[in-house]
Coordinates of N, CA, C and O in Angstrom, one line a residue:
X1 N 0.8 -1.2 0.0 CA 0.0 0.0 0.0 C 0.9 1.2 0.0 O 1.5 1.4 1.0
X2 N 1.0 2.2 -1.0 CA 1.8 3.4 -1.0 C 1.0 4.5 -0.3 O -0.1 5.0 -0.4
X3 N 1.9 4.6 0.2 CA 1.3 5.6 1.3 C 1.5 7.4 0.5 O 2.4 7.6 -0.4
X4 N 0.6 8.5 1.1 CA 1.0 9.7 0.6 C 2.4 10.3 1.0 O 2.9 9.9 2.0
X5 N 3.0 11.2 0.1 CA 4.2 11.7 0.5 C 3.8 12.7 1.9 O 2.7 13.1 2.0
X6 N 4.7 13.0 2.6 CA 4.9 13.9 3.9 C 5.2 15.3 3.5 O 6.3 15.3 2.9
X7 N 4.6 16.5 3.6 CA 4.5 17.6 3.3 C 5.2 18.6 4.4 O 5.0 18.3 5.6
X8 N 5.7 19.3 4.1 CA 6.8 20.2 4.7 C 5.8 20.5 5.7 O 6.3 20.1 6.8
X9 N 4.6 21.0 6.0 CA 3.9 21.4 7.1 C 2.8 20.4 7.6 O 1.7 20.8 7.9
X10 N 3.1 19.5 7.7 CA 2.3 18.3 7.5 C 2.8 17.9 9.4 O 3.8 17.3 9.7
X11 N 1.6 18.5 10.3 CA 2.7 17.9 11.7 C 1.9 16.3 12.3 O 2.4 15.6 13.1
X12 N 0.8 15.8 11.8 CA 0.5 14.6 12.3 C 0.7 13.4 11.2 O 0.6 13.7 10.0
X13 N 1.0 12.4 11.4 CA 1.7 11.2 10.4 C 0.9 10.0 10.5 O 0.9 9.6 11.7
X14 N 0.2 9.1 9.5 CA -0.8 8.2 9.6 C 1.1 7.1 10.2 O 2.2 7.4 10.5
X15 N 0.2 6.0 10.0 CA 1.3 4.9 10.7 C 1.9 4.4 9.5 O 2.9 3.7 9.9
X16 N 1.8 4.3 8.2 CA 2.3 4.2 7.2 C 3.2 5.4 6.6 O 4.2 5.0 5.9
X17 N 2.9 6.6 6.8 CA 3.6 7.6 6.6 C 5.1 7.6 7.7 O 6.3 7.6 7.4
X18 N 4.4 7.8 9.0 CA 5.4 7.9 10.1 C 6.8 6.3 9.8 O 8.1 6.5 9.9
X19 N 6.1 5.1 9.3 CA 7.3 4.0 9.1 C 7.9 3.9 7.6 O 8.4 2.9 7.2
X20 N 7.6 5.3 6.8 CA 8.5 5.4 5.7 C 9.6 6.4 6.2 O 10.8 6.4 6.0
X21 N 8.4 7.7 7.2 CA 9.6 8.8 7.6 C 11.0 8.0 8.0 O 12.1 8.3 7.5
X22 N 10.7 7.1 8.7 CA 11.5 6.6 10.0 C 12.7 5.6 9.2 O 13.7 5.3 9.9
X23 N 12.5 5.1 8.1 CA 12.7 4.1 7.3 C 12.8 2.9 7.7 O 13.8 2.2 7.6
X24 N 11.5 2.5 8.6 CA 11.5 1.2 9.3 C 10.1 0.3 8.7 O 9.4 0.9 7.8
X25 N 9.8 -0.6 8.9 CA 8.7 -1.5 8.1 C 7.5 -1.3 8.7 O 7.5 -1.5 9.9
X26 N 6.5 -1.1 8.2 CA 4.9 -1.0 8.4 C 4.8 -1.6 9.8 O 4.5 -1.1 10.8
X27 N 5.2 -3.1 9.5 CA 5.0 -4.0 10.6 C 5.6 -3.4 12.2 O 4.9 -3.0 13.1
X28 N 7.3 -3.4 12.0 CA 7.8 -2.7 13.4 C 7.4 -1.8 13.7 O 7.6 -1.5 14.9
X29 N 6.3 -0.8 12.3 CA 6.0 0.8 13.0 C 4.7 -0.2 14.0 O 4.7 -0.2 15.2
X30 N 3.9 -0.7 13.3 CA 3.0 -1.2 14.4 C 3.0 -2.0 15.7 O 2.3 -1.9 16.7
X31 N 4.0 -2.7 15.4 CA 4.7 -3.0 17.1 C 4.9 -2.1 18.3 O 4.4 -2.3 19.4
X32 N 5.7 -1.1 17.8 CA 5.8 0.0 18.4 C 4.9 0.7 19.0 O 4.9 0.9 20.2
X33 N 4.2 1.1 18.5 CA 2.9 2.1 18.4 C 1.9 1.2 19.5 O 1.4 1.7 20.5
X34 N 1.8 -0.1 19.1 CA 1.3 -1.3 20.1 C 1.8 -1.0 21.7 O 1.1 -0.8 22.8
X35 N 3.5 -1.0 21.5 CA 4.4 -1.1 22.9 C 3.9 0.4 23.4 O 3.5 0.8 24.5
X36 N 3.9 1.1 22.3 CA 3.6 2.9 23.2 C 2.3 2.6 23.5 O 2.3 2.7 24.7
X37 N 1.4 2.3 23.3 CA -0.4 2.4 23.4 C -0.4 1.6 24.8 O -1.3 2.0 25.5
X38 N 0.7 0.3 25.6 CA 0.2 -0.9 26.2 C 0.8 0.4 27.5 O 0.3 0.4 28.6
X39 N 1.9 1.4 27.1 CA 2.7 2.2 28.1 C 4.0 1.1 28.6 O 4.5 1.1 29.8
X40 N 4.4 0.4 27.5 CA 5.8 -0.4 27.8 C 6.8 0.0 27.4 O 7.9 -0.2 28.0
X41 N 6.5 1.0 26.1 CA 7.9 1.2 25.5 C 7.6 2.7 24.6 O 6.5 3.2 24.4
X42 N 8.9 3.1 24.2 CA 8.3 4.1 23.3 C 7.4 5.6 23.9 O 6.3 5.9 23.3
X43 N 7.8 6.1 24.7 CA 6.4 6.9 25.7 C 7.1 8.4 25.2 O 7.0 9.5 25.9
X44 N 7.9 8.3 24.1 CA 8.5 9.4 24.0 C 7.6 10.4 22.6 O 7.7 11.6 22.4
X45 N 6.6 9.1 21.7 CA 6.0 9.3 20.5 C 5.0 9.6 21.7 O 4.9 9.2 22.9
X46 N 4.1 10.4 20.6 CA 3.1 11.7 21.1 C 2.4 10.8 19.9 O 2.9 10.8 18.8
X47 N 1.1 10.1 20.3 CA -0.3 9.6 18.9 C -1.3 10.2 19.9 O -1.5 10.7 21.0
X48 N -1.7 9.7 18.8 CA -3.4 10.8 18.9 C -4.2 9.5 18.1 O -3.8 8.8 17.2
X49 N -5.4 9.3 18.7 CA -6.3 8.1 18.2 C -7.6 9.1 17.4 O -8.1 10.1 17.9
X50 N -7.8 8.7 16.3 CA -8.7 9.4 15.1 C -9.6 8.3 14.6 O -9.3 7.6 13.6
X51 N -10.8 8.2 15.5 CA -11.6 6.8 15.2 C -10.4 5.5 15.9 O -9.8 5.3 16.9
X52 N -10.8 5.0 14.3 CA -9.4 3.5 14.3 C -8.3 3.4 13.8 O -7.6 2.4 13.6
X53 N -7.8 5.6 13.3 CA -6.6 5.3 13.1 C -5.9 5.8 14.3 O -6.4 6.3 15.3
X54 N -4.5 5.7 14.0 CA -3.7 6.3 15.3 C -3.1 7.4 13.9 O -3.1 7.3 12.7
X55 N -2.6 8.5 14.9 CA -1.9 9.2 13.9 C -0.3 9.6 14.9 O -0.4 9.3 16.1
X56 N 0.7 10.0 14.5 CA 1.8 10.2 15.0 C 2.3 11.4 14.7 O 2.4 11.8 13.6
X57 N 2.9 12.2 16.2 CA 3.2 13.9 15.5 C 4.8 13.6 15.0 O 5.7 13.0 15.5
X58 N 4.7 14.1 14.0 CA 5.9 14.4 13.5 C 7.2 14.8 14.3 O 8.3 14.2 14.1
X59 N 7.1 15.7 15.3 CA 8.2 16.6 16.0 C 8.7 14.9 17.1 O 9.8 14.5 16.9
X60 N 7.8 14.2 17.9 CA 8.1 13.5 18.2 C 9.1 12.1 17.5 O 9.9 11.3 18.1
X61 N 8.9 12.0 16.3 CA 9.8 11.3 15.4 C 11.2 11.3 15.4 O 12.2 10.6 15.4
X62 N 10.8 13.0 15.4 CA 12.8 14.0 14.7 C 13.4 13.9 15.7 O 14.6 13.6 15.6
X63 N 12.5 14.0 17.5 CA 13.4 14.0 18.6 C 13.8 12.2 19.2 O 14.6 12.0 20.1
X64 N 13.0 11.2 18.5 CA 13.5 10.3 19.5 C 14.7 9.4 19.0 O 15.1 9.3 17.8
X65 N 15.2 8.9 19.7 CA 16.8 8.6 19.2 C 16.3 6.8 19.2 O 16.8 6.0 18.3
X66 N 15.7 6.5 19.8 CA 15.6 4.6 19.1 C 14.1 4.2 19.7 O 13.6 4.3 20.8
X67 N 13.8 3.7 18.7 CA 12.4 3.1 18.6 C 12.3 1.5 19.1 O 12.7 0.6 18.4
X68 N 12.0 1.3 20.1 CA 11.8 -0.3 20.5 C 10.4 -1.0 19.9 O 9.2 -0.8 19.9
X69 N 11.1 -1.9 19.3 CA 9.5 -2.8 18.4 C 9.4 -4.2 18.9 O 8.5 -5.0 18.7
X70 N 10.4 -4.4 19.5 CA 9.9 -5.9 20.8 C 10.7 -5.6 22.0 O 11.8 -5.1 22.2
X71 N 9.5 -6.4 22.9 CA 10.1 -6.6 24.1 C 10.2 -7.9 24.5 O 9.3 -8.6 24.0
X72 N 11.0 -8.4 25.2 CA 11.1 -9.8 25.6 C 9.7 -10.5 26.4 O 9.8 -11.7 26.8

């Protein structure tokens, strides 16, 4: 599924957008996003729930230095 390109003023990011920003795979973005939602991991990404999507702020992306997509 090709996701839309990210626009210079564009500050919230669907979860397909946010795991091209990031250059990581659809799948790990949703692991993640899983670990931030359960409050295990990742508490540094700022989502926002829109219905049944999640969306992801951008600024939070630029600042976090490593994304955890499993935990033991």
């Amino acid at each position: 599924m090709a996701s839309k390109e990210v626009s210079d003023n564009q500050q919230w990011l669907s979860v397909a957008q946010a795991a091209n920003y990031l250059g990581v795979s659809l799948r790990g973005m949703r692991y993640a996003l899983k670990l931030r939602k359960s409050g295990v991991a990742n508490m540094e990404l700022n989502i926002k729930l829109f219905g049944k999507r999640i969306l992801v702020q951008r600024n939070s992306l630029d600042t976090i230095e490593h994304i955890e997509s499993y935990i033991n």
